[in-house]
CSV table of C-alpha atoms in Angstrom, one decimal:
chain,number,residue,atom,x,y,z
R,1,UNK,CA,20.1,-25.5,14.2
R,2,UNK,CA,19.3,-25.5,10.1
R,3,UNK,CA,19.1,-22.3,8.5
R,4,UNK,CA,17.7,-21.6,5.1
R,5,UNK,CA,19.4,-18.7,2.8
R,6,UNK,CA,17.0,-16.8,0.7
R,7,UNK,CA,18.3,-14.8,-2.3
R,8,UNK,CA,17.0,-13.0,-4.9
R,9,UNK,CA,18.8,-15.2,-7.1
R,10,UNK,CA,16.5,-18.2,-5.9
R,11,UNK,CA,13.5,-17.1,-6.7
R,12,UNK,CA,12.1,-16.9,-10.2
R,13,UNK,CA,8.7,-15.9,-11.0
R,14,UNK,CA,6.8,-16.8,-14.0
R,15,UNK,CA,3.9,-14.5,-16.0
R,16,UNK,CA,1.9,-17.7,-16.8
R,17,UNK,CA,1.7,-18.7,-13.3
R,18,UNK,CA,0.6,-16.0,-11.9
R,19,UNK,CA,-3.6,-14.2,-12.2
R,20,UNK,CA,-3.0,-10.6,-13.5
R,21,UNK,CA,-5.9,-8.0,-12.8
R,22,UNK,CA,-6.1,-5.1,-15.2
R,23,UNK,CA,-5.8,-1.8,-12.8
R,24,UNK,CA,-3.1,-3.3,-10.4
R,25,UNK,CA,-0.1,-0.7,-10.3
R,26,UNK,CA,3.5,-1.6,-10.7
R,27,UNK,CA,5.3,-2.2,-6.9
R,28,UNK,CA,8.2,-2.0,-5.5
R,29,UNK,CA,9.4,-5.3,-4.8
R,30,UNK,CA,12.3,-6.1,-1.5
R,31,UNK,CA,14.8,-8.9,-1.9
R,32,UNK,CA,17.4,-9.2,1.1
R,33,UNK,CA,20.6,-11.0,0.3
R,34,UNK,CA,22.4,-11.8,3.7
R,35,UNK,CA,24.9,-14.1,5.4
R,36,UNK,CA,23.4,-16.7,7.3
R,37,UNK,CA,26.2,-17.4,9.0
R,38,UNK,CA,26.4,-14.4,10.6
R,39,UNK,CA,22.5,-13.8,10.6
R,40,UNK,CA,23.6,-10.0,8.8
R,41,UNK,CA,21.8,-8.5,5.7
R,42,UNK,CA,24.6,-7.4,3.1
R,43,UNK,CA,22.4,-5.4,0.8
R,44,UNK,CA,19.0,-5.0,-0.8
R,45,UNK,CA,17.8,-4.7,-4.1
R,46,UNK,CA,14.6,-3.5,-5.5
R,47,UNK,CA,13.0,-4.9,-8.1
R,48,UNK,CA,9.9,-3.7,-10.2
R,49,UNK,CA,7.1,-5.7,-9.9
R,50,UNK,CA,4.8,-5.7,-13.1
R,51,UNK,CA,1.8,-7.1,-13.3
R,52,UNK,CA,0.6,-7.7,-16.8
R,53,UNK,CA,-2.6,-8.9,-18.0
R,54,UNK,CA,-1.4,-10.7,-21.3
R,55,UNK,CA,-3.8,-11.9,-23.6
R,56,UNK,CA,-4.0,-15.5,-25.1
R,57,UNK,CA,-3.1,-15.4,-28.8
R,58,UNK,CA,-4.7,-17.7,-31.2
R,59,UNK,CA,-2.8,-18.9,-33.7
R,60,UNK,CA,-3.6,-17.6,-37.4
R,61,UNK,CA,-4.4,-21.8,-38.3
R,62,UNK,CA,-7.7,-21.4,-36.1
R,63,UNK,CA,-10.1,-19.7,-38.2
R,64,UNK,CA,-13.0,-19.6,-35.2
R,65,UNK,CA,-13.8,-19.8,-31.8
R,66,UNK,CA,-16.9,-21.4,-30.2
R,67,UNK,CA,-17.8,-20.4,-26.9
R,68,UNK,CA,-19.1,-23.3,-24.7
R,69,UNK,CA,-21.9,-23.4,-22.3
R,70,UNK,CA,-23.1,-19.6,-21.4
R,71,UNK,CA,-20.3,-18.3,-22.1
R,72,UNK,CA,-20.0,-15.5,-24.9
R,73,UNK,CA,-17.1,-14.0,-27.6
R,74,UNK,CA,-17.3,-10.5,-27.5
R,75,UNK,CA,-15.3,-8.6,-30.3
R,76,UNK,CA,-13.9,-5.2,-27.2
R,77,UNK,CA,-14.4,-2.1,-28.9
R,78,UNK,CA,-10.9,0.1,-29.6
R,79,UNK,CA,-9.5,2.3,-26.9
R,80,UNK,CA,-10.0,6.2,-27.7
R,81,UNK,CA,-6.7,7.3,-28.2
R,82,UNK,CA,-7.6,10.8,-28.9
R,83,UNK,CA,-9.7,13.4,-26.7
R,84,UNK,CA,-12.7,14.9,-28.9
R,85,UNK,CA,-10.4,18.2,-29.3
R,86,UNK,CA,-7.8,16.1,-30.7
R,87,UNK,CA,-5.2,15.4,-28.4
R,88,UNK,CA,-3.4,12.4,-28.3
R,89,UNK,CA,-3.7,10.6,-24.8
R,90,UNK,CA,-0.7,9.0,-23.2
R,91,UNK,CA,-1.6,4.6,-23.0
R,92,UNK,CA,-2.4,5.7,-19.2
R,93,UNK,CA,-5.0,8.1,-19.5
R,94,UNK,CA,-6.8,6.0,-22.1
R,95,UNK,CA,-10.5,4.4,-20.9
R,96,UNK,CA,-10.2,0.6,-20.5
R,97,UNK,CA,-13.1,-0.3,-22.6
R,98,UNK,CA,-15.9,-2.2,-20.9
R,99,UNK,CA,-18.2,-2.8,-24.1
R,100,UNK,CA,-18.1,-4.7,-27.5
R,101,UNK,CA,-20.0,-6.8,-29.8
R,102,UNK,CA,-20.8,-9.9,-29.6
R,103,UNK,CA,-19.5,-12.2,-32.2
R,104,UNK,CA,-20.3,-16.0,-30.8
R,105,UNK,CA,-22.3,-17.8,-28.3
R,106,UNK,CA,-22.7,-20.9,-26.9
R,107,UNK,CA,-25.5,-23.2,-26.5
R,108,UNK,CA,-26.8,-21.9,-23.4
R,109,UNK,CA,-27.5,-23.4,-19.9
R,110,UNK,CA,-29.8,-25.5,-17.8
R,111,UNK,CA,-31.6,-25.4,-15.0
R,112,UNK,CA,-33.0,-28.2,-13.3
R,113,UNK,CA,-35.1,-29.3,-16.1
R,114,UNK,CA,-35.2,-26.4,-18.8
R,115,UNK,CA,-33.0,-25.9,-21.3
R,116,UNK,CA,-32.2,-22.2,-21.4
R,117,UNK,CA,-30.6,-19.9,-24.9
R,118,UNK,CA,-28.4,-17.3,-24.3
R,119,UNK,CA,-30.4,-14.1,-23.9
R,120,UNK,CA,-28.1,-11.8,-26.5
R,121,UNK,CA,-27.5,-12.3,-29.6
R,122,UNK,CA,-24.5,-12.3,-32.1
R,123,UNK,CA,-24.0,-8.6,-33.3
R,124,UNK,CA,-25.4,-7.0,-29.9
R,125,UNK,CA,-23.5,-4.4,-28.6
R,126,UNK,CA,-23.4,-5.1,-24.9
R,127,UNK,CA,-21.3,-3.6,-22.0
R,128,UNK,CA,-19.3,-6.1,-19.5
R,129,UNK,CA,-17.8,-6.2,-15.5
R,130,UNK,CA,-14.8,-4.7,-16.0
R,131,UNK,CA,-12.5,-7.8,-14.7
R,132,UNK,CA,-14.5,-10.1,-16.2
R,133,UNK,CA,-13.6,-12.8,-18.9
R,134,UNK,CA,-10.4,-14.3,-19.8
R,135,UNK,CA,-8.9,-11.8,-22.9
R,136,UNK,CA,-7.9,-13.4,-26.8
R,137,UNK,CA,-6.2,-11.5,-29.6
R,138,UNK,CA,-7.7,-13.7,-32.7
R,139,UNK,CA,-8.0,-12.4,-36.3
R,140,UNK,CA,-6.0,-9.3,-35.4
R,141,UNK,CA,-8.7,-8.2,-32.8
R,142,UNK,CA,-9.2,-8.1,-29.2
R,143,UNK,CA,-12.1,-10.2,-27.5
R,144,UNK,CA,-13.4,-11.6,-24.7
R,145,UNK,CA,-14.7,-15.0,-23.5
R,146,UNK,CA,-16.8,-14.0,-20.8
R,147,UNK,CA,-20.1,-15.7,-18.9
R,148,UNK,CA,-23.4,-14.6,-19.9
R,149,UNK,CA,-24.3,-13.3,-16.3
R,150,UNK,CA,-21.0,-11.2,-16.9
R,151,UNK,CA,-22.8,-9.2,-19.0
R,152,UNK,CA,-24.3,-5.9,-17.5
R,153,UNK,CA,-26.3,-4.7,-20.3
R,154,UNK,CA,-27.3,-4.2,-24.6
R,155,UNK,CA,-26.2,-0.8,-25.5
R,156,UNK,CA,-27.8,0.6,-28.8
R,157,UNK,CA,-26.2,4.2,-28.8
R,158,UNK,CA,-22.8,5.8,-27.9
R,159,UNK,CA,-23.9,6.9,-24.3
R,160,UNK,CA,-24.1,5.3,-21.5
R,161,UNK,CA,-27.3,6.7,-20.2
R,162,UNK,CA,-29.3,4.2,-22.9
R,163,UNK,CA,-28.3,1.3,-20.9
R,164,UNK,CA,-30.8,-1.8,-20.8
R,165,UNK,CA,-29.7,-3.8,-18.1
R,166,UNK,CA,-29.9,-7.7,-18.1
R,167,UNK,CA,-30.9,-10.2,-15.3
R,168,UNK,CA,-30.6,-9.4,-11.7
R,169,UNK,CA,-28.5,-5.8,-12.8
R,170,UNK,CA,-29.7,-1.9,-11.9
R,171,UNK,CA,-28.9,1.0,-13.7
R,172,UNK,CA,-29.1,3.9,-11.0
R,173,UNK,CA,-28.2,7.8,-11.7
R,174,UNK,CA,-25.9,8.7,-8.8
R,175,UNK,CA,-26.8,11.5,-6.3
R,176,UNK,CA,-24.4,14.5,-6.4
R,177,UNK,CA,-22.0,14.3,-3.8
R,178,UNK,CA,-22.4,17.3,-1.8
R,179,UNK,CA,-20.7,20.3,-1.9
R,180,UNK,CA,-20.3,21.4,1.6
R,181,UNK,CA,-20.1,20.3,5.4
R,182,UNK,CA,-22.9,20.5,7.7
R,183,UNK,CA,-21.2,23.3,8.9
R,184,UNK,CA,-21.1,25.2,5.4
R,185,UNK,CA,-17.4,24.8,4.7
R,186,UNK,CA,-16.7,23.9,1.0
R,187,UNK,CA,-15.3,20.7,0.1
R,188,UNK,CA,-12.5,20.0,-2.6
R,189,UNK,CA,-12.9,17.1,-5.1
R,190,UNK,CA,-10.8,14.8,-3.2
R,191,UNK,CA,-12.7,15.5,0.2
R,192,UNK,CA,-16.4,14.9,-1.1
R,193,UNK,CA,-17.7,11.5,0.1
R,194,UNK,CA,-18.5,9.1,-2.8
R,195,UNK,CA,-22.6,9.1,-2.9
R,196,UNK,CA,-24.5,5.8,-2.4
R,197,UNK,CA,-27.2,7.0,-3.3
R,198,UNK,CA,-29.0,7.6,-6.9
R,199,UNK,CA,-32.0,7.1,-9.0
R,200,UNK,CA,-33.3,4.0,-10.6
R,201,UNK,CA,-33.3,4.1,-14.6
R,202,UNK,CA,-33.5,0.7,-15.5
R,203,UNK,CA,-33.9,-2.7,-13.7
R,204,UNK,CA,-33.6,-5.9,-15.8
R,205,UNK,CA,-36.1,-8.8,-16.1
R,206,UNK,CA,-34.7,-10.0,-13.1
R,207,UNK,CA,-32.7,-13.7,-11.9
R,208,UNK,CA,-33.6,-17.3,-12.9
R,209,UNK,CA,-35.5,-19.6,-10.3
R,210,UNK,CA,-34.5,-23.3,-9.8
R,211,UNK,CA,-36.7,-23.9,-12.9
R,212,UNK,CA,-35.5,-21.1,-15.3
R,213,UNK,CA,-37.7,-18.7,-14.2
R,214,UNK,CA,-37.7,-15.4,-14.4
R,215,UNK,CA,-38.2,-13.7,-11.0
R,216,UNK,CA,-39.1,-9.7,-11.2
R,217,UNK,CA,-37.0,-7.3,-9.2
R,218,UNK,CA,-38.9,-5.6,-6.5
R,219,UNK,CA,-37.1,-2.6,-7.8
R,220,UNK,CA,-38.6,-0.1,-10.1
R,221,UNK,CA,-37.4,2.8,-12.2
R,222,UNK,CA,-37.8,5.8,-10.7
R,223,UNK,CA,-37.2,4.6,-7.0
R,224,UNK,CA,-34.1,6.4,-5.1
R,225,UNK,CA,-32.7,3.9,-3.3
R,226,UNK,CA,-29.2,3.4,-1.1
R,227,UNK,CA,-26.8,0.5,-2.3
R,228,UNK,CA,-23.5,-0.7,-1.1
R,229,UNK,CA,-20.9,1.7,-1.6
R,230,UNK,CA,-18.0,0.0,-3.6
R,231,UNK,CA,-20.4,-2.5,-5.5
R,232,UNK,CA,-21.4,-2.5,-9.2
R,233,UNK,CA,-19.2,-0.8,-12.0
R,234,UNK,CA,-18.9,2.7,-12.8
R,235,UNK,CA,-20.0,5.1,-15.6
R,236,UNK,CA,-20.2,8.7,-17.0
R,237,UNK,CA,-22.3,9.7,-19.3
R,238,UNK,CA,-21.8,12.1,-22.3
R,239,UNK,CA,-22.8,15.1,-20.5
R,240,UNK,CA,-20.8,13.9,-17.8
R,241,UNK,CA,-23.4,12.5,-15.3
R,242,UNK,CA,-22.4,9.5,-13.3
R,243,UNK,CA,-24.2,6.5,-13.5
R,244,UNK,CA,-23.6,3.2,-11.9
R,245,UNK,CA,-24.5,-0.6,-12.8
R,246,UNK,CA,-25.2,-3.1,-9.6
R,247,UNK,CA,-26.6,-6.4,-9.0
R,248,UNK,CA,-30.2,-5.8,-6.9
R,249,UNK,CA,-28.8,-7.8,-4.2
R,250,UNK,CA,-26.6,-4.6,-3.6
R,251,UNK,CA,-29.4,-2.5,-3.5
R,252,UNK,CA,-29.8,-2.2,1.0
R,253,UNK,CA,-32.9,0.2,0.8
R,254,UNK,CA,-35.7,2.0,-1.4
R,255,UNK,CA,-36.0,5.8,0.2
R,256,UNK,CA,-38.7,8.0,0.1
């Protein structure tokens, strides 16, 4: 009968062939060294697993970058690395940012037989899916090449709650979870249930038809409505409401 032997020794793993996601904790990783021979495992080691999300870095002899297509350079605004009292905040506790200004553009898109622009402009401040785009350090700055549709709205101020949404996306105030059981009994943080419910702010102009169309949302500002419970992309606002960002398609119900 053939046997294979499998070591850790065998096995290399490279950066730049693997997909790195941005939130993805460091694991614990299990090689087995053994005797096949005698078919017994001689010892283990553990390895730590990083994942890294490494950004591509252009070379100072490239003085720009021209998105193609719909796709769009955003220049990602700077981590806070201090809390507003002052304190300095460990690289873990720092807020990924999920905004920045667009610097580039490309020529657009078509469909069927229009030729459509992109819809933002350079110098827009806009905020983006968080795992969207493909990262760049150029000119000593981070960006982003992302798709226009990976764009979830134009901010104009420093809070969240200002939020105009573009295409298909809703902007929805979330519901306070509740506070207690049926039965009265008080729940900690951990134990309240994640709401999926909230308040329509803002609804965008709504998706492209076959012939570059807009098409209105059948959702309106001011309707409380029930969506999926782990779509869209999470926010909190200044004062410290929470807000959350969702394609209408994720939207399951208007209530009233």
């Amino acid at each position: 009968m053939a046997t294979a032997q499998l070591t850790a020794s065998s096995i290399s793993v490279s950066a730049r062939n693997l997909s790195s996601f941005e939130g993805l904790r460091p694991s614990n990783v299990m090689f087995a060294s053994f005797n096949p021979a005698a078919g017994v495992v001689l010892s283990q080691r553990s390895f730590r697993g990083l994942v890294v999300k490494a950004a591509t870095v252009v070379a100072p002899k490239y003085t720009s970058i021209k998105p193609l297509g719909d796709r769009v350079l955003v220049k990602i605004k700077t981590v806070e690395e201090k809390t507003e009292g002052g304190i300095l905040l460990p690289s873990s506790a720092q807020t990924k940012p999920q905004g920045g200004e667009v610097v580039a553009v490309g020529e657009g898109k078509t469909i069927g037989k229009t030729k459509l622009d992109i819809s933002v402009k350079t110098g827009t401040q806009v905020v983006y899916s968080k795992y969207a785009g493909t990262e760049v350090e150029f000119d000593g700055s981070s960006h982003l090449i992302l798709k226009e549709d990976d764009i979830v709205g134009i901010l104009e101020t420093d809070d969240i709650k200002d939020l105009k949404p573009l295409n298909d996306r809703v902007f929805i105030k979330v519901a306070e979870a509740e506070e207690k059981t049926a039965g009265g009994l008080l729940l900690t943080q951990a134990n309240k249930e994640k709401p999926s419910i909230g308040t329509v702010i803002a609804v965008g102009p709504g998706p492209l038809d076959e012939e570059g169309n807009r098409k209105a949302l059948s959702i309106s500002p001011g309707n409380t409505v029930l969506y999926s419970k782990y779509a869209g992309n999470d926010f909190k606002g200044n004062d410290g409401t929470n807000y959350i960002a969702l394609r209408a398609s994720d939207v399951m119900a208007i209530l009233s």
